[in-house]
XYZ file of C-alpha atoms in Angstrom:
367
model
C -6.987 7.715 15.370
C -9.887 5.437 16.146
C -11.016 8.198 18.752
C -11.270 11.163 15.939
C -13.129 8.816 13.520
C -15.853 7.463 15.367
C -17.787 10.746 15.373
C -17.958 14.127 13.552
C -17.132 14.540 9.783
C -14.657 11.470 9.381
C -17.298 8.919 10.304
C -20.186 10.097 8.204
C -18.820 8.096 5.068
C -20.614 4.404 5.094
C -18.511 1.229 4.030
C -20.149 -1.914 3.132
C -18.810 -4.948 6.028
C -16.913 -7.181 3.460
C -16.588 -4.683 0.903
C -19.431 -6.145 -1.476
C -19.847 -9.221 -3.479
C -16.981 -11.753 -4.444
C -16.896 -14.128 -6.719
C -15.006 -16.209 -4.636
C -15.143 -19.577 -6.439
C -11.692 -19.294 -8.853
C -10.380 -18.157 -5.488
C -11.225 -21.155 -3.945
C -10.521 -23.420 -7.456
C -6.733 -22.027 -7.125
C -6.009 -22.261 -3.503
C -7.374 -26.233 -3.350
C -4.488 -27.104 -5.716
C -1.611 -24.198 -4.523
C 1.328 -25.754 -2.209
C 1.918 -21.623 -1.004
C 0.044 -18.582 -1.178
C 1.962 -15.431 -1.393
C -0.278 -12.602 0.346
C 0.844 -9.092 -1.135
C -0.265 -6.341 1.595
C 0.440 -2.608 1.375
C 3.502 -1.884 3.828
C 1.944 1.472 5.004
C -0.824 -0.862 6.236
C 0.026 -4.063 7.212
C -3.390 -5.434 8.439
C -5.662 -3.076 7.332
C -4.911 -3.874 3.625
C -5.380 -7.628 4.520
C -8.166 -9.335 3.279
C -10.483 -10.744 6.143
C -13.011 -12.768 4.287
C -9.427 -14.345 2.734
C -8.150 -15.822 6.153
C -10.088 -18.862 6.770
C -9.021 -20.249 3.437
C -5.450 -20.214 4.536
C -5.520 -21.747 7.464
C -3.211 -24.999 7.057
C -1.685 -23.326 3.963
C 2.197 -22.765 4.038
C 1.674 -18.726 3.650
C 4.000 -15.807 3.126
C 3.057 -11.933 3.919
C 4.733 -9.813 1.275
C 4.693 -5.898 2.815
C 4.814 -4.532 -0.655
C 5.936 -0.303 -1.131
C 8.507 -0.600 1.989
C 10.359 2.099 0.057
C 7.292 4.536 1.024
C 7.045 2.924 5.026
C 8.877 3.891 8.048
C 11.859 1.567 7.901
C 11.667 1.796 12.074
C 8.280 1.125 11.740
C 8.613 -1.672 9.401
C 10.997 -3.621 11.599
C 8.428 -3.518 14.295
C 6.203 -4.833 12.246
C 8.514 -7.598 10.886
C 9.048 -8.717 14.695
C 5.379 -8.687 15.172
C 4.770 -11.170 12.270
C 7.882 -13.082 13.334
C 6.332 -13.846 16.811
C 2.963 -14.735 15.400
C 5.091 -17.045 13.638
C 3.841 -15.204 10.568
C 6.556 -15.677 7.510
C 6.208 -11.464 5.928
C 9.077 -10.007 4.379
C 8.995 -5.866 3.058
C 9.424 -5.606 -0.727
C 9.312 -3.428 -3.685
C 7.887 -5.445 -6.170
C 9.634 -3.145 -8.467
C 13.460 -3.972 -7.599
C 14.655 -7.351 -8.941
C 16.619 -7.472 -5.518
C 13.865 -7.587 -3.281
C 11.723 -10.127 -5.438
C 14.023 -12.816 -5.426
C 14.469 -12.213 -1.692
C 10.923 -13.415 -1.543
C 11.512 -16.562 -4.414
C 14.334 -17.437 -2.032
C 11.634 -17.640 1.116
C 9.314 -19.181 -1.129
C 11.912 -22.219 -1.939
C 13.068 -22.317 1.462
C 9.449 -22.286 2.386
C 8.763 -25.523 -0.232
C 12.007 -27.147 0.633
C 9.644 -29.534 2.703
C 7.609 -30.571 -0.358
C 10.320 -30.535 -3.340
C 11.773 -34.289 -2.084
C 8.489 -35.551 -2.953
C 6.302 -33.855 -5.255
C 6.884 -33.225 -8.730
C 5.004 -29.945 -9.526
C 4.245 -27.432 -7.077
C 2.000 -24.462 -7.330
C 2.044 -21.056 -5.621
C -0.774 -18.732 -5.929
C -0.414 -15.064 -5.415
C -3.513 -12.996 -3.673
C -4.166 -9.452 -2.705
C -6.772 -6.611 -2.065
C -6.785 -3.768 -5.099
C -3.382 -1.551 -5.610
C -1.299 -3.585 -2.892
C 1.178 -3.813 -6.013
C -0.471 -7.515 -6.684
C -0.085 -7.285 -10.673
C 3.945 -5.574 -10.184
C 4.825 -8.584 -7.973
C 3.793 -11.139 -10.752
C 5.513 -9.237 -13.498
C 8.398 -8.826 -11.936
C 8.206 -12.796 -10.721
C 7.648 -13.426 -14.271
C 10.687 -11.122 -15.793
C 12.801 -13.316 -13.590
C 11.347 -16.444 -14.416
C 11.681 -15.791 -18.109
C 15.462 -14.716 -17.627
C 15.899 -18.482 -16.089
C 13.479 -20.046 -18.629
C 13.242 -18.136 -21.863
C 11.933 -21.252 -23.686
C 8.755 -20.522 -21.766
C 5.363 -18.930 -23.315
C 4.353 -15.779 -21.895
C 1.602 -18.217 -20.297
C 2.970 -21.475 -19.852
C 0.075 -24.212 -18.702
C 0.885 -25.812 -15.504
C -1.021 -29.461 -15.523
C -2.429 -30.322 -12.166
C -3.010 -33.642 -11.180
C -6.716 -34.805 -11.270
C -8.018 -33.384 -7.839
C -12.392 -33.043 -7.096
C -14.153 -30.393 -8.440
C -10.814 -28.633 -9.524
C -9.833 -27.562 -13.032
C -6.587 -29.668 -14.532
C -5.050 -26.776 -16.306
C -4.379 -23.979 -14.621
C -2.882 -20.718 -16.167
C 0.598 -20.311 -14.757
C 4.155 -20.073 -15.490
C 7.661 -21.767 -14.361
C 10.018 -20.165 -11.598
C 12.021 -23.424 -10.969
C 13.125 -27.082 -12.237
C 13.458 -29.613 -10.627
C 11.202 -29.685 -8.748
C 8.792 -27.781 -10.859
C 7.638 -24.483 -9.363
C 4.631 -22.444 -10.754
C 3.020 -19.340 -10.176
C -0.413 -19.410 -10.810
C -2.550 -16.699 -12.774
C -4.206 -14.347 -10.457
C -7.936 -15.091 -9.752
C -9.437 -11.876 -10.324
C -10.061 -9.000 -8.055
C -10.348 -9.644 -4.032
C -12.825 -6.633 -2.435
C -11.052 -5.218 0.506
C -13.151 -6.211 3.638
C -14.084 -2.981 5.507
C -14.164 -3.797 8.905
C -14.345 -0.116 10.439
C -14.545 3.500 9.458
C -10.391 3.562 10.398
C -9.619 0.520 8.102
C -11.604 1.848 5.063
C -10.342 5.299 5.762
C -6.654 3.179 5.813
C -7.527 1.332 2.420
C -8.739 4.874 1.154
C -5.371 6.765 1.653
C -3.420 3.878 0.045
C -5.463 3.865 -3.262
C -6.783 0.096 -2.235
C -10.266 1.696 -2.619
C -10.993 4.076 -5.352
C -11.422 8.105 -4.206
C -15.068 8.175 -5.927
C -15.959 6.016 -2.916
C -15.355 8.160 -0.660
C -14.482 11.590 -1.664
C -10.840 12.634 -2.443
C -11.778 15.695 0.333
C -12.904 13.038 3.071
C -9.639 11.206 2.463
C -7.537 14.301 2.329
C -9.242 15.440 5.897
C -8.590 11.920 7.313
C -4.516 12.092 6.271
C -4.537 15.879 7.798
C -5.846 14.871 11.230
C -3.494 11.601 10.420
C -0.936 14.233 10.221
C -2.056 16.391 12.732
C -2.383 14.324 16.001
C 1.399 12.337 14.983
C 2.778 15.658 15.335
C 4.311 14.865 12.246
C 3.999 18.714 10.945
C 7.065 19.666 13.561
C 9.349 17.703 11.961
C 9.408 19.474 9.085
C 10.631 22.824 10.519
C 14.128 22.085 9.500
C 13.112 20.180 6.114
C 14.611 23.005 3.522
C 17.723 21.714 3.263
C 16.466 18.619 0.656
C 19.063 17.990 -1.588
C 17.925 18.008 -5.210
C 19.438 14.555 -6.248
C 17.154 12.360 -4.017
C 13.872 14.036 -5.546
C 15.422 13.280 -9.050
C 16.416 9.877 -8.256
C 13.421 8.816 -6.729
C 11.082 10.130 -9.374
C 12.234 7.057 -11.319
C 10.653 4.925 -9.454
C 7.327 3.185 -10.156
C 3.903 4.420 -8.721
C 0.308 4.282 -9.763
C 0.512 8.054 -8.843
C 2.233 10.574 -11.037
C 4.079 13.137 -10.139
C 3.701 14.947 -13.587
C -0.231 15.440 -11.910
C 1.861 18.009 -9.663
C 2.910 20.240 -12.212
C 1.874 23.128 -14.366
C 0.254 21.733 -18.053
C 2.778 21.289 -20.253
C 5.845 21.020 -18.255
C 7.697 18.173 -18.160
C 9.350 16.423 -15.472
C 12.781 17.444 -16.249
C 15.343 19.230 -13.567
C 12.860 22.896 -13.696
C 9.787 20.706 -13.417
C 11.902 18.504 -9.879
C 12.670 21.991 -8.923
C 8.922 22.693 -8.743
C 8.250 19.926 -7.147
C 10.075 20.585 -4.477
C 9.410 24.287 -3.759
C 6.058 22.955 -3.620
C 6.457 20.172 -1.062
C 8.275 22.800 1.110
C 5.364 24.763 0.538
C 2.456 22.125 1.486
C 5.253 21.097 4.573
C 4.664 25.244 5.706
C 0.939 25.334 5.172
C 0.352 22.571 7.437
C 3.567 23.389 10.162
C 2.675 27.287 10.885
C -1.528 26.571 11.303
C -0.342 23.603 13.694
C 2.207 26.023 15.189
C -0.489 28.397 15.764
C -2.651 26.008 17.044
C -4.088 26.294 20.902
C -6.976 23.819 21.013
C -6.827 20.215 21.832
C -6.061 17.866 19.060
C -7.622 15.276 21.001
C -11.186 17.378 20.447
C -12.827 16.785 17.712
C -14.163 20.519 16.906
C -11.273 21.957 17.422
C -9.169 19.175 14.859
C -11.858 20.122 12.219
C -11.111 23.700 13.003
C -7.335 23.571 12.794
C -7.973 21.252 9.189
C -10.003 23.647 7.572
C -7.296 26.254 8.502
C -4.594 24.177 6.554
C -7.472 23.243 3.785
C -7.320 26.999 2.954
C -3.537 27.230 3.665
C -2.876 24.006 0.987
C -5.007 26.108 -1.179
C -2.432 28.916 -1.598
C 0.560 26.443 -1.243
C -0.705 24.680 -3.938
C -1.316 27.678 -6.207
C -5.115 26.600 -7.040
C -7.363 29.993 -6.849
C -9.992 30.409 -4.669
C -12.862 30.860 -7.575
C -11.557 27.567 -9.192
C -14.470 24.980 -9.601
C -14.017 22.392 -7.324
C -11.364 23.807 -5.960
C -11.466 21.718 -2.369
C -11.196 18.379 -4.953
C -8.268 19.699 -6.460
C -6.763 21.025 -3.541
C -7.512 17.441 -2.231
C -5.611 14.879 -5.168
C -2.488 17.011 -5.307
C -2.163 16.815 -1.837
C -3.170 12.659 -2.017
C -0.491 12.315 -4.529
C 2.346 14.084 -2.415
C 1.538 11.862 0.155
C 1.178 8.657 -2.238
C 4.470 9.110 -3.912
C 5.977 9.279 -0.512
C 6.883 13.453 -1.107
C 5.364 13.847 2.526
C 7.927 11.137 4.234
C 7.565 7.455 5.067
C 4.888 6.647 6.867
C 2.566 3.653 8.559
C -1.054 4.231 9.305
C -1.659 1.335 10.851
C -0.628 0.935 14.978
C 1.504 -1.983 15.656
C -0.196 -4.790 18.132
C 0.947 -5.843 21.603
C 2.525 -8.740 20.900
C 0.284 -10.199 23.548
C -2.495 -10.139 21.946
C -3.972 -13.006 19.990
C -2.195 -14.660 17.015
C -5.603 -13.884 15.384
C -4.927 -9.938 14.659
C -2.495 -11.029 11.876
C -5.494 -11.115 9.992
């Protein structure tokens, strides 16, 4: 992608290089006194949703990845990525902070990970970190849910007391995951700014909800995931797409997203087996708009005239698809978020935005 976005109408939105101010001194408070750090990224973007300006401070620190939304990632994808990490000698694991299942996959790690320490220390902390809408806050709750279910005595806060270190506070929010030794997860220091490093990485962050649409422009973000789209190819595989069974779209609406699906339908109808049924049609419908202009198509993707050509074609085509009329007031923003959240709650397929390294290159590109 990097060669669409460094000119013409993807690259005229600015980003900030470290994604403005951070208050980085609780960050630093918390990670002095934590024995692991559990890094949350976004699974559709493994490095792009990881925090640059965070890297530095965990160098030396025993340090788990967590790819968080696998369930909306290219499993093949994913296991690439998994293999990259492993020979960076990178600890990741993909989760969905969600399923009970998959979080004490990771408290597993996490012990096995502190197994080193537990013979001789009698508390240890682990802190968990993370750029905006990686699933941070889910991961805790969930950690928490479990912890309570194995400690019920506990507060909703329990204190964890921290031996008297320099410069670093002795109590520390937290609460208990294990006995014996000790094992706490620390409250989350605030907010960490995603560092923008390029157009392509804030574009990245932008698609996954990591930075908010206002920033940008829900229609910048909805051209970037077209020509996403577009030069993937990923259009022709949905020529043979109609024969979706019902029961997956039900199923899966159960599960948690910060994007509803509800936004999709008419006002007033709810999301019962009518309203699935309408989702549907209309993901088969979005799937056509974008397959038959693509079809059509006889210019090079690879130029970047004719790509903003062919997505203003399937701009107007989403337009019908998605039954918003032509006269509507910002009609190109609405066209834009339904189209976002198709492709946030995974009703457009799995997919990974991010390309995955050569394994030759340098240990450093893990972060």
């Amino acid at each position: 992608m990097k060669k669409i976005v460094k000119k013409g109408l993807l690259a005229e939105m600015g980003f900030i290089k470290g994604g403005g101010t951070i208050n980085w001194f609780p960050v630093r408070d918390r990670l002095k006194v934590s024995d692991l750090v559990i890094e949350v990224r976004d699974a559709r973007i493994p490095l792009s949703s990881a925090n640059e300006d965070l890297q530095p401070m965990l160098a030396g620190k025993r340090h788990v990845i967590a790819l968080n939304k696998k369930d909306l990632a290219n499993p093949n994808i994913m296991q690439k990525w998994i293999r990259y990490f492993n020979s960076c000698k990178q600890d990741c694991l993909s989760i969905n902070a969600h399923g009970k299942g998959s979080v004490m996959k990771l408290l597993a790690l996490v012990e096995f990970k502190l197994k080193e320490l537990i013979s001789r220390e009698p508390t240890l902390l682990v802190m968990v970190v993370g750029v905006p809408n990686v699933g941070k806050s889910a991961l805790i709750n969930s950690i928490h849910q479990i912890a309570s279910s194995h400690f019920p005595v506990q507060q909703k806060m329990k204190r964890a007391t921290v031996g008297p270190l320099p410069d670093v506070t002795q109590d520390i929010a937290g609460f208990k995951i294990a006995h014996k030794p000790s094992i706490y997860v620390l409250d989350t220091p605030g907010v960490l700014v995603p560092s923008i490093t390029d157009i392509e990485t804030g574009l990245n962050l932008a698609l996954a909800g990591s930075v908010k649409d206002s920033v940008v422009g829900e229609e910048r973000i909805a051209q970037y995931l077209l020509a996403v789209l577009n030069t993937q190819g990923t259009p022709f595989h949905w020529k043979h797409l109609d024969d979706r069974r019902m029961e997956g779209l039900l199923v899966e609406s159960d599960e948690k997203h910060e994007y509803n699906l509800k936004d999709l339908l008419p006002k007033r109808k709810p999301l019962d087996r009518s309203g699935v049924r309408y989702i549907e049609d209309l993901v088969t419908e979005v799937q056509r708009a974008l397959f038959v202009p693509l079809t059509d198509f006889n210019g090079s993707l690879e130029n970047e005239t004719d790509l903003e050509i062919l997505i203003e074609q399937q701009f107007e085509a989403l337009q019908k698809a998605l039954k918003i009329p032509h006269k509507a007031s910002e009609a190109r923003t609405m066209v834009s978020k339904k189209f976002l959240t198709l492709f946030r709650t995974g009703r457009l397929g799995q997919f990974i935005l991010d390309d995955v390294p050569d394994v030759s290159d340098s240990v450093d590109s893990v972060s």
